[in-house]
Amino acid sequence: MIHNAQLIKQGAEAKVYLAPFCQRQTIIKERFTKAYRHPTLDKKLTSRRVVQEARCLSRCQKARIDTPTVYMVDTENYLIYMEYIEGCSVREYLVTPEGQTDAAQTKVAQEIGRALGLMHNIDVVHGDLTTSNLLMRNETGGSVVLIDFGLSYVSQLIEDKAVDLYVLERAFSSTHPNTEAMFEQILKAYGESGKASKQILKKLEDVRMRGRKRSMLG
Ligand SMILES: Nc1ncnc2c1ncn2[C@@H]1O[C@H](COP(=O)(O)OP(=O)(O)OP(=O)(O)O)[C@@H](O)[C@H]1O
């Protein structure tokens, strides 16, 4: 039990709390153990995921990619203590477009593309890119912060990075109608900031094609 904690999200894999820690508001992410798994195996897998998430967050932070700072990792209790980002998600931003200018939306798209390009440059694959996992930091006037590295891993494969982009593209098209132009701007900025981004964007076309074939076959 985390003292003075407020539960802000209960997911299938983790609980996310907001709680005071070292005199600041802190996000505490707690992974569950799975009762259907053998206890020893379960402990190993759950703590491995906690470590994996914290490692990918730290790897991004070292490369100056805006992600929550990790304050502490408790592998015994499967907890990550991290910086609380005050702001709204890109999802919330896009579902309430009133008063947004094209220039503001372009800036957000460019920031997303640039952040993803830098993340892939250091071989971090996010694994769960959605508009809910992109936050806009109030403090800096809405700069984009990547969160939820629960499914992230390190890979040099062009294919893995292309699939990462495809997952975000699907999230855009299923959640936000009429954002094709914005997604194009994301890819343009991505193409300008990544080392192998041209190859990855080429591979994205194959991944899309496979996705289309799969949905045609049902
Ligand atoms: N560092 C943070 N600052 C502010 N809010 C956060 C932060 N981390 C998480 N949140 C909030 O909590 C929600 C859930 O967090 P997260 O996406 O990491 O968990 P999850 O989806 O349940 O976990 P997982 O996908 O790893 O099983 C986010 O959508 C966001 O609203």
PDB file of C-alpha atoms and ligand atoms in Angstrom:
ATOM      1  CA  MET A   1       0.000   0.000   0.000  1.00  0.00           C
ATOM      2  CA  ILE A   2       1.422   3.358  -1.022  1.00  0.00           C
ATOM      3  CA  HIS A   3       0.937   6.081   1.587  1.00  0.00           C
ATOM      4  CA  ASN A   4      -1.318   9.027   0.545  1.00  0.00           C
ATOM      5  CA  ALA A   5      -1.544   7.706  -2.979  1.00  0.00           C
ATOM      6  CA  GLN A   6      -4.326   8.535  -5.365  1.00  0.00           C
ATOM      7  CA  LEU A   7      -5.093   5.837  -7.943  1.00  0.00           C
ATOM      8  CA  ILE A   8      -5.289   7.518 -11.347  1.00  0.00           C
ATOM      9  CA  LYS A   9      -5.400   4.485 -13.616  1.00  0.00           C
ATOM     10  CA  GLN A  10      -6.135   0.846 -13.097  1.00  0.00           C
ATOM     11  CA  GLY A  11      -5.125  -1.079 -16.222  1.00  0.00           C
ATOM     12  CA  ALA A  12      -4.960  -4.784 -17.006  1.00  0.00           C
ATOM     13  CA  GLU A  13      -1.232  -4.920 -16.283  1.00  0.00           C
ATOM     14  CA  ALA A  14      -0.499  -2.037 -13.922  1.00  0.00           C
ATOM     15  CA  LYS A  15      -1.926   0.459 -11.455  1.00  0.00           C
ATOM     16  CA  VAL A  16      -0.791   4.071 -11.730  1.00  0.00           C
ATOM     17  CA  TYR A  17      -0.810   6.284  -8.624  1.00  0.00           C
ATOM     18  CA  LEU A  18      -0.098   9.940  -7.961  1.00  0.00           C
ATOM     19  CA  ALA A  19       1.566  10.386  -4.575  1.00  0.00           C
ATOM     20  CA  PRO A  20       3.880  12.756  -2.743  1.00  0.00           C
ATOM     21  CA  PHE A  21       7.478  11.475  -2.721  1.00  0.00           C
ATOM     22  CA  CYS A  22      10.488  13.536  -1.637  1.00  0.00           C
ATOM     23  CA  GLN A  23       8.251  16.606  -1.471  1.00  0.00           C
ATOM     24  CA  ARG A  24       7.044  16.393  -5.023  1.00  0.00           C
ATOM     25  CA  GLN A  25       4.055  14.931  -6.808  1.00  0.00           C
ATOM     26  CA  THR A  26       5.225  11.631  -8.226  1.00  0.00           C
ATOM     27  CA  ILE A  27       3.800   8.939 -10.490  1.00  0.00           C
ATOM     28  CA  ILE A  28       4.124   5.453  -9.039  1.00  0.00           C
ATOM     29  CA  LYS A  29       3.494   2.637 -11.493  1.00  0.00           C
ATOM     30  CA  GLU A  30       2.838  -0.747  -9.917  1.00  0.00           C
ATOM     31  CA  ARG A  31       2.835  -3.899 -12.006  1.00  0.00           C
ATOM     32  CA  PHE A  32       0.605  -6.773 -10.892  1.00  0.00           C
ATOM     33  CA  THR A  33       1.660 -10.303 -10.439  1.00  0.00           C
ATOM     34  CA  LYS A  34      -0.412 -12.881 -12.329  1.00  0.00           C
ATOM     35  CA  ALA A  35      -2.134 -15.500 -10.185  1.00  0.00           C
ATOM     36  CA  TYR A  36      -2.371 -18.008 -13.082  1.00  0.00           C
ATOM     37  CA  ARG A  37       1.439 -18.149 -13.498  1.00  0.00           C
ATOM     38  CA  HIS A  38       3.851 -20.185 -11.422  1.00  0.00           C
ATOM     39  CA  PRO A  39       4.904 -17.834  -8.561  1.00  0.00           C
ATOM     40  CA  THR A  40       8.656 -18.081  -9.221  1.00  0.00           C
ATOM     41  CA  LEU A  41       8.271 -17.543 -12.954  1.00  0.00           C
ATOM     42  CA  ASP A  42       5.771 -14.767 -12.322  1.00  0.00           C
ATOM     43  CA  LYS A  43       8.154 -12.894 -10.008  1.00  0.00           C
ATOM     44  CA  LYS A  44      10.913 -13.155 -12.565  1.00  0.00           C
ATOM     45  CA  LEU A  45       8.774 -11.972 -15.492  1.00  0.00           C
ATOM     46  CA  THR A  46       7.127  -9.127 -13.590  1.00  0.00           C
ATOM     47  CA  SER A  47      10.383  -7.727 -12.224  1.00  0.00           C
ATOM     48  CA  ARG A  48      11.996  -8.120 -15.661  1.00  0.00           C
ATOM     49  CA  ARG A  49       9.245  -5.949 -17.179  1.00  0.00           C
ATOM     50  CA  VAL A  50       9.688  -3.313 -14.475  1.00  0.00           C
ATOM     51  CA  VAL A  51      13.433  -3.178 -15.136  1.00  0.00           C
ATOM     52  CA  GLN A  52      12.900  -3.125 -18.903  1.00  0.00           C
ATOM     53  CA  GLU A  53      10.507  -0.174 -18.654  1.00  0.00           C
ATOM     54  CA  ALA A  54      12.826   1.791 -16.339  1.00  0.00           C
ATOM     55  CA  ARG A  55      15.843   1.054 -18.561  1.00  0.00           C
ATOM     56  CA  CYS A  56      14.155   2.263 -21.742  1.00  0.00           C
ATOM     57  CA  LEU A  57      12.979   5.428 -19.939  1.00  0.00           C
ATOM     58  CA  SER A  58      16.520   6.123 -18.710  1.00  0.00           C
ATOM     59  CA  ARG A  59      18.045   5.368 -22.107  1.00  0.00           C
ATOM     60  CA  CYS A  60      15.717   7.972 -23.674  1.00  0.00           C
ATOM     61  CA  GLN A  61      16.460  10.483 -20.950  1.00  0.00           C
ATOM     62  CA  LYS A  62      20.205  10.108 -21.460  1.00  0.00           C
ATOM     63  CA  ALA A  63      19.674  10.863 -25.157  1.00  0.00           C
ATOM     64  CA  ARG A  64      17.752  14.020 -24.118  1.00  0.00           C
ATOM     65  CA  ILE A  65      14.410  12.725 -25.343  1.00  0.00           C
ATOM     66  CA  ASP A  66      11.655  14.193 -23.204  1.00  0.00           C
ATOM     67  CA  THR A  67      10.407  11.334 -21.002  1.00  0.00           C
ATOM     68  CA  PRO A  68       9.523  11.235 -17.271  1.00  0.00           C
ATOM     69  CA  THR A  69      12.628  11.135 -15.080  1.00  0.00           C
ATOM     70  CA  VAL A  70      12.892   7.859 -13.160  1.00  0.00           C
ATOM     71  CA  TYR A  71      13.361   8.592  -9.435  1.00  0.00           C
ATOM     72  CA  MET A  72      13.465   5.067  -8.058  1.00  0.00           C
ATOM     73  CA  VAL A  73      12.846   1.446  -9.062  1.00  0.00           C
ATOM     74  CA  ASP A  74      11.644  -1.107  -6.504  1.00  0.00           C
ATOM     75  CA  THR A  75      11.885  -4.533  -8.141  1.00  0.00           C
ATOM     76  CA  GLU A  76      10.743  -6.340  -4.945  1.00  0.00           C
ATOM     77  CA  ASN A  77       7.368  -4.617  -5.104  1.00  0.00           C
ATOM     78  CA  TYR A  78       7.350  -4.019  -8.890  1.00  0.00           C
ATOM     79  CA  LEU A  79       7.213  -0.239  -8.581  1.00  0.00           C
ATOM     80  CA  ILE A  80       8.643   2.590 -10.700  1.00  0.00           C
ATOM     81  CA  TYR A  81       8.660   6.068  -9.156  1.00  0.00           C
ATOM     82  CA  MET A  82       8.832   8.719 -11.851  1.00  0.00           C
ATOM     83  CA  GLU A  83       8.323  12.369 -12.593  1.00  0.00           C
ATOM     84  CA  TYR A  84       4.710  13.522 -12.790  1.00  0.00           C
ATOM     85  CA  ILE A  85       4.112  15.371 -16.080  1.00  0.00           C
ATOM     86  CA  GLU A  86       1.459  18.047 -15.686  1.00  0.00           C
ATOM     87  CA  GLY A  87      -0.481  18.458 -18.901  1.00  0.00           C
ATOM     88  CA  CYS A  88      -2.916  16.767 -21.228  1.00  0.00           C
ATOM     89  CA  SER A  89      -2.442  13.922 -23.662  1.00  0.00           C
ATOM     90  CA  VAL A  90      -2.281  14.424 -27.433  1.00  0.00           C
ATOM     91  CA  ARG A  91      -5.496  12.388 -27.484  1.00  0.00           C
ATOM     92  CA  GLU A  92      -7.286  14.945 -25.276  1.00  0.00           C
ATOM     93  CA  TYR A  93      -5.767  17.749 -27.343  1.00  0.00           C
ATOM     94  CA  LEU A  94      -7.088  16.287 -30.606  1.00  0.00           C
ATOM     95  CA  VAL A  95     -10.595  15.509 -29.373  1.00  0.00           C
ATOM     96  CA  THR A  96     -11.137  19.118 -28.314  1.00  0.00           C
ATOM     97  CA  PRO A  97      -9.839  20.990 -31.381  1.00  0.00           C
ATOM     98  CA  GLU A  98     -11.737  24.222 -30.626  1.00  0.00           C
ATOM     99  CA  GLY A  99      -9.440  27.224 -30.802  1.00  0.00           C
ATOM    100  CA  GLN A 100      -6.469  25.274 -32.170  1.00  0.00           C
ATOM    101  CA  THR A 101      -4.619  26.860 -35.070  1.00  0.00           C
ATOM    102  CA  ASP A 102      -3.076  24.878 -37.937  1.00  0.00           C
ATOM    103  CA  ALA A 103       0.309  26.217 -36.862  1.00  0.00           C
ATOM    104  CA  ALA A 104      -0.152  24.854 -33.317  1.00  0.00           C
ATOM    105  CA  GLN A 105      -1.122  21.430 -34.654  1.00  0.00           C
ATOM    106  CA  THR A 106       1.857  21.421 -37.023  1.00  0.00           C
ATOM    107  CA  LYS A 107       4.167  22.197 -34.102  1.00  0.00           C
ATOM    108  CA  VAL A 108       2.762  19.247 -32.136  1.00  0.00           C
ATOM    109  CA  ALA A 109       3.153  16.964 -35.176  1.00  0.00           C
ATOM    110  CA  GLN A 110       6.761  18.077 -35.691  1.00  0.00           C
ATOM    111  CA  GLU A 111       7.581  17.453 -32.038  1.00  0.00           C
ATOM    112  CA  ILE A 112       6.072  13.973 -32.134  1.00  0.00           C
ATOM    113  CA  GLY A 113       7.979  13.085 -35.327  1.00  0.00           C
ATOM    114  CA  ARG A 114      11.237  14.421 -33.961  1.00  0.00           C
ATOM    115  CA  ALA A 115      10.865  12.606 -30.618  1.00  0.00           C
ATOM    116  CA  LEU A 116      10.116   9.305 -32.360  1.00  0.00           C
ATOM    117  CA  GLY A 117      13.062   9.760 -34.727  1.00  0.00           C
ATOM    118  CA  LEU A 118      15.412  10.347 -31.804  1.00  0.00           C
ATOM    119  CA  MET A 119      13.975   7.390 -29.868  1.00  0.00           C
ATOM    120  CA  HIS A 120      14.509   5.051 -32.832  1.00  0.00           C
ATOM    121  CA  ASN A 121      18.034   6.468 -33.317  1.00  0.00           C
ATOM    122  CA  ILE A 122      18.954   4.987 -29.945  1.00  0.00           C
ATOM    123  CA  ASP A 123      17.204   1.708 -30.867  1.00  0.00           C
ATOM    124  CA  VAL A 124      14.328   2.036 -28.410  1.00  0.00           C
ATOM    125  CA  VAL A 125      11.087   0.621 -29.810  1.00  0.00           C
ATOM    126  CA  HIS A 126       8.134   1.878 -27.777  1.00  0.00           C
ATOM    127  CA  GLY A 127       5.764  -0.998 -28.492  1.00  0.00           C
ATOM    128  CA  ASP A 128       2.530   0.818 -27.631  1.00  0.00           C
ATOM    129  CA  LEU A 129       2.424   4.174 -29.399  1.00  0.00           C
ATOM    130  CA  THR A 130      -0.990   5.782 -29.046  1.00  0.00           C
ATOM    131  CA  THR A 131      -2.081   9.388 -28.681  1.00  0.00           C
ATOM    132  CA  SER A 132      -2.735   8.681 -24.958  1.00  0.00           C
ATOM    133  CA  ASN A 133       0.941   7.831 -24.510  1.00  0.00           C
ATOM    134  CA  LEU A 134       2.063  11.243 -25.777  1.00  0.00           C
ATOM    135  CA  LEU A 135       1.652  13.957 -23.153  1.00  0.00           C
ATOM    136  CA  MET A 136       1.924  17.720 -23.616  1.00  0.00           C
ATOM    137  CA  ARG A 137       3.901  19.344 -20.840  1.00  0.00           C
ATOM    138  CA  ASN A 138       2.141  22.447 -19.377  1.00  0.00           C
ATOM    139  CA  GLU A 139       5.404  23.794 -17.982  1.00  0.00           C
ATOM    140  CA  THR A 140       7.006  24.237 -21.410  1.00  0.00           C
ATOM    141  CA  GLY A 141       3.913  25.373 -23.294  1.00  0.00           C
ATOM    142  CA  GLY A 142       2.931  21.950 -24.608  1.00  0.00           C
ATOM    143  CA  SER A 143       6.162  20.210 -25.610  1.00  0.00           C
ATOM    144  CA  VAL A 144       5.614  16.496 -26.236  1.00  0.00           C
ATOM    145  CA  VAL A 145       6.654  13.868 -23.659  1.00  0.00           C
ATOM    146  CA  LEU A 146       6.697  10.130 -24.429  1.00  0.00           C
ATOM    147  CA  ILE A 147       5.265   7.908 -21.673  1.00  0.00           C
ATOM    148  CA  ASP A 148       4.312   4.264 -20.990  1.00  0.00           C
ATOM    149  CA  PHE A 149       7.370   2.235 -21.890  1.00  0.00           C
ATOM    150  CA  GLY A 150       5.743  -0.920 -20.463  1.00  0.00           C
ATOM    151  CA  LEU A 151       6.077  -2.793 -23.769  1.00  0.00           C
ATOM    152  CA  SER A 152       9.277  -1.166 -24.939  1.00  0.00           C
ATOM    153  CA  TYR A 153      12.480  -2.948 -25.885  1.00  0.00           C
ATOM    154  CA  VAL A 154      15.807  -2.341 -27.555  1.00  0.00           C
ATOM    155  CA  SER A 155      16.085  -3.380 -31.195  1.00  0.00           C
ATOM    156  CA  GLN A 156      18.103  -2.312 -34.223  1.00  0.00           C
ATOM    157  CA  LEU A 157      15.639  -3.841 -36.671  1.00  0.00           C
ATOM    158  CA  ILE A 158      14.128  -1.521 -39.288  1.00  0.00           C
ATOM    159  CA  GLU A 159      11.034  -3.749 -39.257  1.00  0.00           C
ATOM    160  CA  ASP A 160      10.423  -3.242 -35.510  1.00  0.00           C
ATOM    161  CA  LYS A 161      10.686   0.523 -35.884  1.00  0.00           C
ATOM    162  CA  ALA A 162       8.362   0.545 -38.914  1.00  0.00           C
ATOM    163  CA  VAL A 163       5.781  -1.486 -36.968  1.00  0.00           C
ATOM    164  CA  ASP A 164       6.109   1.010 -34.096  1.00  0.00           C
ATOM    165  CA  LEU A 165       5.097   3.811 -36.513  1.00  0.00           C
ATOM    166  CA  TYR A 166       2.319   1.692 -37.985  1.00  0.00           C
ATOM    167  CA  VAL A 167       0.813   1.144 -34.521  1.00  0.00           C
ATOM    168  CA  LEU A 168       0.680   4.930 -34.050  1.00  0.00           C
ATOM    169  CA  GLU A 169      -0.771   5.428 -37.526  1.00  0.00           C
ATOM    170  CA  ARG A 170      -3.555   2.964 -36.720  1.00  0.00           C
ATOM    171  CA  ALA A 171      -4.171   4.705 -33.401  1.00  0.00           C
ATOM    172  CA  PHE A 172      -4.505   8.037 -35.227  1.00  0.00           C
ATOM    173  CA  SER A 173      -6.867   6.708 -37.879  1.00  0.00           C
ATOM    174  CA  SER A 174      -9.082   4.813 -35.433  1.00  0.00           C
ATOM    175  CA  THR A 175      -9.290   7.533 -32.762  1.00  0.00           C
ATOM    176  CA  HIS A 176      -8.964  10.809 -34.651  1.00  0.00           C
ATOM    177  CA  PRO A 177     -10.814  11.181 -37.968  1.00  0.00           C
ATOM    178  CA  ASN A 178      -9.382  13.623 -40.518  1.00  0.00           C
ATOM    179  CA  THR A 179      -5.867  13.662 -39.094  1.00  0.00           C
ATOM    180  CA  GLU A 180      -4.152  12.128 -42.147  1.00  0.00           C
ATOM    181  CA  ALA A 181      -2.424  15.442 -42.916  1.00  0.00           C
ATOM    182  CA  MET A 182      -1.174  15.697 -39.336  1.00  0.00           C
ATOM    183  CA  PHE A 183       0.197  12.147 -39.476  1.00  0.00           C
ATOM    184  CA  GLU A 184       2.003  13.039 -42.720  1.00  0.00           C
ATOM    185  CA  GLN A 185       3.626  15.955 -40.865  1.00  0.00           C
ATOM    186  CA  ILE A 186       4.712  13.550 -38.116  1.00  0.00           C
ATOM    187  CA  LEU A 187       6.342  11.294 -40.706  1.00  0.00           C
ATOM    188  CA  LYS A 188       8.012  14.256 -42.418  1.00  0.00           C
ATOM    189  CA  ALA A 189       9.607  15.386 -39.142  1.00  0.00           C
ATOM    190  CA  TYR A 190      10.499  11.752 -38.370  1.00  0.00           C
ATOM    191  CA  GLY A 191      12.206  11.481 -41.783  1.00  0.00           C
ATOM    192  CA  GLU A 192      14.316  14.531 -40.994  1.00  0.00           C
ATOM    193  CA  SER A 193      15.484  13.501 -37.552  1.00  0.00           C
ATOM    194  CA  GLY A 194      16.273   9.807 -37.691  1.00  0.00           C
ATOM    195  CA  LYS A 195      19.505   8.119 -38.807  1.00  0.00           C
ATOM    196  CA  ALA A 196      17.862   5.353 -40.845  1.00  0.00           C
ATOM    197  CA  SER A 197      14.497   7.058 -41.067  1.00  0.00           C
ATOM    198  CA  LYS A 198      14.255   6.921 -44.865  1.00  0.00           C
ATOM    199  CA  GLN A 199      14.662   3.123 -44.802  1.00  0.00           C
ATOM    200  CA  ILE A 200      12.180   2.834 -41.936  1.00  0.00           C
ATOM    201  CA  LEU A 201       9.598   4.914 -43.820  1.00  0.00           C
ATOM    202  CA  LYS A 202      10.093   2.684 -46.859  1.00  0.00           C
ATOM    203  CA  LYS A 203       9.534  -0.368 -44.674  1.00  0.00           C
ATOM    204  CA  LEU A 204       6.395   1.287 -43.257  1.00  0.00           C
ATOM    205  CA  GLU A 205       4.883   1.033 -46.748  1.00  0.00           C
ATOM    206  CA  ASP A 206       5.390  -2.778 -46.693  1.00  0.00           C
ATOM    207  CA  VAL A 207       3.952  -3.011 -43.183  1.00  0.00           C
ATOM    208  CA  ARG A 208       0.868  -1.041 -44.317  1.00  0.00           C
ATOM    209  CA  MET A 209       0.451  -3.337 -47.311  1.00  0.00           C
ATOM    210  CA  ARG A 210       0.572  -6.403 -45.073  1.00  0.00           C
ATOM    211  CA  GLY A 211      -1.956  -4.780 -42.751  1.00  0.00           C
ATOM    212  CA  ARG A 212      -4.312  -4.115 -45.679  1.00  0.00           C
ATOM    213  CA  LYS A 213      -3.982  -7.696 -46.982  1.00  0.00           C
ATOM    214  CA  ARG A 214      -4.690  -9.039 -43.500  1.00  0.00           C
ATOM    215  CA  SER A 215      -7.821  -6.920 -43.095  1.00  0.00           C
ATOM    216  CA  MET A 216      -9.034  -7.943 -46.596  1.00  0.00           C
ATOM    217  CA  LEU A 217      -8.638 -11.613 -45.723  1.00  0.00           C
ATOM    218  CA  GLY A 218     -10.489 -11.001 -42.439  1.00  0.00           C
TER     219      GLY A 218
HETATM  220  N1  LIG B   1       4.732  10.324 -15.804  1.00  0.00           N
HETATM  221  C1  LIG B   1       3.440  10.571 -15.903  1.00  0.00           C
HETATM  222  N2  LIG B   1       2.958  11.826 -15.698  1.00  0.00           N
HETATM  223  C2  LIG B   1       1.637  12.090 -15.789  1.00  0.00           C
HETATM  224  N3  LIG B   1       0.700  11.154 -16.027  1.00  0.00           N
HETATM  225  C3  LIG B   1       1.112   9.885 -16.224  1.00  0.00           C
HETATM  226  C4  LIG B   1       2.491   9.518 -16.186  1.00  0.00           C
HETATM  227  N4  LIG B   1       2.598   8.189 -16.390  1.00  0.00           N
HETATM  228  C5  LIG B   1       1.354   7.743 -16.567  1.00  0.00           C
HETATM  229  N5  LIG B   1       0.446   8.746 -16.472  1.00  0.00           N
HETATM  230  C6  LIG B   1      -1.020   8.657 -16.598  1.00  0.00           C
HETATM  231  O1  LIG B   1      -1.431   7.349 -16.262  1.00  0.00           O
HETATM  232  C7  LIG B   1      -2.011   6.705 -17.409  1.00  0.00           C
HETATM  233  C8  LIG B   1      -1.604   5.239 -17.423  1.00  0.00           C
HETATM  234  O2  LIG B   1      -0.186   5.140 -17.468  1.00  0.00           O
HETATM  235  P1  LIG B   1       0.547   4.080 -18.410  1.00  0.00           P
HETATM  236  O3  LIG B   1       0.056   4.295 -19.814  1.00  0.00           O
HETATM  237  O4  LIG B   1       1.995   4.149 -18.148  1.00  0.00           O
HETATM  238  O5  LIG B   1      -0.024   2.737 -17.811  1.00  0.00           O
HETATM  239  P2  LIG B   1      -0.763   1.475 -18.455  1.00  0.00           P
HETATM  240  O6  LIG B   1      -1.201   1.772 -19.844  1.00  0.00           O
HETATM  241  O7  LIG B   1      -1.782   1.018 -17.496  1.00  0.00           O
HETATM  242  O8  LIG B   1       0.438   0.498 -18.402  1.00  0.00           O
HETATM  243  P3  LIG B   1       0.983  -0.638 -19.394  1.00  0.00           P
HETATM  244  O9  LIG B   1       0.539  -0.254 -20.805  1.00  0.00           O
HETATM  245  O10 LIG B   1       2.477  -0.549 -19.220  1.00  0.00           O
HETATM  246  O11 LIG B   1       0.405  -1.907 -18.902  1.00  0.00           O
HETATM  247  C9  LIG B   1      -1.516   7.515 -18.607  1.00  0.00           C
HETATM  248  O12 LIG B   1      -2.386   7.429 -19.708  1.00  0.00           O
HETATM  249  C10 LIG B   1      -1.445   8.919 -18.041  1.00  0.00           C
HETATM  250  O13 LIG B   1      -2.725   9.505 -18.023  1.00  0.00           O
END
